[in-house]
Amino acid sequence: MNIDSIKNGYVIDHIQAGKGMEIYELLHLNELDCQVAIITNAKSQKTGKKDIIKIDKDIPIDLETLGFIDHNITVNIVKDDRIIDKRKLNLPEKIVNVAKCKNPRCITSIEKDLDQIFILTDKENEVYRCKYCEMSLKRK
Amino acid sequence: MKHLIDIKDLSVEEINNLIEVAKDIISDEKKYSHKCDGKKLATLFFEPSTRTRLSFESAMLSLGGEVLGFSEASSSSVSKGETVSDTIRVVGCYSDIIAMRHPKEGAPLVAAEKSTVPIINAGDGGHNHPTQTLTDLLTIKSEKGRLENLTIGLCGDLKFGRTVHSLITAMSRYKNIKFVLIAPEELKLPEYVKKDVLEKNNIEYCETKDIEEYIGNLDILYMTRVQKERFFNEADYIRLKDYYILNKEKLKNAKEDLCIMHPLPRVNEIATDVDDDPRACYFKQANYGKYIRMALILKMLEVK
Ligand SMILES: [Zn+2]
């Protein structure tokens, strides 16, 4: 695969260096049968280093999860070898099964079938709290 | 259907209305003695709390209703590994309303998502305990005649004591409330409560380690217990548990009409020589707890 050429798909750009694999897993890209490239430590004018993920297929992308991980990421949509759209990401109001509550006193710590839900409670400071115990999520 | 999981689930109007109903019950309890005939309250206590459970049961019995339930997890199906969601769906078939206490934070919310009958959170670990807060509000309203224009001293464990956090949240919605936060360094009110509640609502507050410093300014002094289970280190607990002991001597500069409150049970925070002081309201407070729960049950069962 020529990593520069995506026919129809996505180029997820400006990923913080080192975060590429985490996003690969969170978006379940390992389950795809198309070509996926992860480029780590690519040169970036803004931050020095960055990761890039290229997906050679038009699949639904979970923009909410991506927005939660880092809303500075850019998602380029490629059609017929050309970037036709850039999606800006927002902090989602709610994330489901993306992060786990670390509070040992939380009900989710003993009932494993419960969804892990976090709600954005403070947009300005990007604070998410567990829906059940309200403990804030430590973001990396 | 409405549940009560967090005190913030209730608007100021709803709280004021509950207080009015509770005061009416106090003035003429007989009038209410058959309001819940034929209704059943299930008290599901996955961890023991005799006081809270008896308060709920007494409230329902005083309304003519009946009670059933369990008082600790070992006597329930939980010890066999049943989930909260399953337990609630089953109990909903046997009762009209459920009061639930659980050691894990958020468990009553899980229950509410699955329940076919109203759920009242009777305490989830150190997280929420809205009927305690309602009890506190009824006590303040009854003893002071108002919920506005008050200087409230909160003393003891302000860090882990969620009773205190809920009371601050609830009182911050009333006009001209000031707080005096009295705690040792290790048990100070967390920054997020100061920021998200006090500063967000422009509430005036000050912090001190000395219980006597502002005692003359207070309309209410809310004492709390330092809870052993919140400490990882036994030595810290022992050092902090008797940090504040309120006694007659310390009250010498306090206002004549100060109202001294405590969610009970107390350990050493209030010396028994304060008990017969007319300003001691903590035993009355326990009594108010029954009346506000009666009002709450009526509201949630939509009994007129
Ligand atoms: Zn949690």
PDB file of C-alpha atoms in Angstrom, chain B residues 151-159 164 168 178-189 194 198 205-226 240 243-246 250-251 258 269:
ATOM      1  CA  THR B 151     -24.835  32.180  58.166  1.00  0.00           C
ATOM      2  CA  ILE B 152     -24.120  28.481  58.319  1.00  0.00           C
ATOM      3  CA  GLY B 153     -21.060  26.994  60.016  1.00  0.00           C
ATOM      4  CA  LEU B 154     -20.031  23.538  58.791  1.00  0.00           C
ATOM      5  CA  CYS B 155     -17.588  21.785  61.068  1.00  0.00           C
ATOM      6  CA  GLY B 156     -15.546  18.599  60.936  1.00  0.00           C
ATOM      7  CA  ASP B 157     -15.032  16.380  57.919  1.00  0.00           C
ATOM      8  CA  LEU B 158     -15.810  18.666  55.012  1.00  0.00           C
ATOM      9  CA  LYS B 159     -13.693  16.644  52.612  1.00  0.00           C
ATOM     10  CA  VAL B 164     -22.125  18.585  53.865  1.00  0.00           C
ATOM     11  CA  ILE B 168     -24.114  23.331  50.532  1.00  0.00           C
ATOM     12  CA  LYS B 178     -23.041  32.596  53.914  1.00  0.00           C
ATOM     13  CA  PHE B 179     -20.872  29.659  54.905  1.00  0.00           C
ATOM     14  CA  VAL B 180     -18.137  29.347  57.509  1.00  0.00           C
ATOM     15  CA  LEU B 181     -16.090  26.232  56.726  1.00  0.00           C
ATOM     16  CA  ILE B 182     -14.441  24.876  59.865  1.00  0.00           C
ATOM     17  CA  ALA B 183     -12.042  21.995  59.224  1.00  0.00           C
ATOM     18  CA  PRO B 184      -8.452  20.861  59.785  1.00  0.00           C
ATOM     19  CA  GLU B 185      -6.133  21.118  56.772  1.00  0.00           C
ATOM     20  CA  GLU B 186      -6.583  17.433  55.844  1.00  0.00           C
ATOM     21  CA  LEU B 187     -10.375  17.587  55.859  1.00  0.00           C
ATOM     22  CA  LYS B 188     -11.002  20.889  54.080  1.00  0.00           C
ATOM     23  CA  LEU B 189     -13.824  21.261  51.596  1.00  0.00           C
ATOM     24  CA  LYS B 194     -15.840  25.581  46.194  1.00  0.00           C
ATOM     25  CA  LEU B 198     -19.889  28.276  46.016  1.00  0.00           C
ATOM     26  CA  TYR B 205     -17.643  31.858  52.481  1.00  0.00           C
ATOM     27  CA  CYS B 206     -14.621  31.791  54.719  1.00  0.00           C
ATOM     28  CA  GLU B 207     -12.410  29.022  56.035  1.00  0.00           C
ATOM     29  CA  THR B 208     -10.966  28.515  59.498  1.00  0.00           C
ATOM     30  CA  LYS B 209      -9.467  25.815  61.682  1.00  0.00           C
ATOM     31  CA  ASP B 210     -10.807  27.373  64.838  1.00  0.00           C
ATOM     32  CA  ILE B 211     -14.380  26.534  65.779  1.00  0.00           C
ATOM     33  CA  GLU B 212     -14.630  29.542  68.103  1.00  0.00           C
ATOM     34  CA  GLU B 213     -13.335  32.166  65.657  1.00  0.00           C
ATOM     35  CA  TYR B 214     -16.664  32.927  63.979  1.00  0.00           C
ATOM     36  CA  ILE B 215     -19.063  31.156  66.347  1.00  0.00           C
ATOM     37  CA  GLY B 216     -20.730  34.455  67.294  1.00  0.00           C
ATOM     38  CA  ASN B 217     -21.733  35.043  63.653  1.00  0.00           C
ATOM     39  CA  LEU B 218     -23.455  31.728  63.119  1.00  0.00           C
ATOM     40  CA  ASP B 219     -27.185  31.071  62.820  1.00  0.00           C
ATOM     41  CA  ILE B 220     -26.549  27.387  62.293  1.00  0.00           C
ATOM     42  CA  LEU B 221     -23.681  25.164  63.368  1.00  0.00           C
ATOM     43  CA  TYR B 222     -23.656  21.864  61.519  1.00  0.00           C
ATOM     44  CA  MET B 223     -21.334  19.356  63.160  1.00  0.00           C
ATOM     45  CA  THR B 224     -20.187  16.199  61.366  1.00  0.00           C
ATOM     46  CA  ARG B 225     -18.504  12.990  62.343  1.00  0.00           C
ATOM     47  CA  VAL B 226     -15.115  11.984  60.999  1.00  0.00           C
ATOM     48  CA  LEU B 240      -8.355  13.787  63.363  1.00  0.00           C
ATOM     49  CA  TYR B 243     -10.105  17.481  66.340  1.00  0.00           C
ATOM     50  CA  TYR B 244     -13.355  19.260  67.190  1.00  0.00           C
ATOM     51  CA  ILE B 245     -15.368  18.644  70.276  1.00  0.00           C
ATOM     52  CA  LEU B 246     -18.182  21.087  70.777  1.00  0.00           C
ATOM     53  CA  LYS B 250     -17.052  26.820  73.274  1.00  0.00           C
ATOM     54  CA  LEU B 251     -20.624  28.018  72.912  1.00  0.00           C
ATOM     55  CA  LEU B 258     -28.055  29.348  67.266  1.00  0.00           C
ATOM     56  CA  GLU B 269     -17.977  15.725  68.238  1.00  0.00           C
TER      57      GLU B 269
END
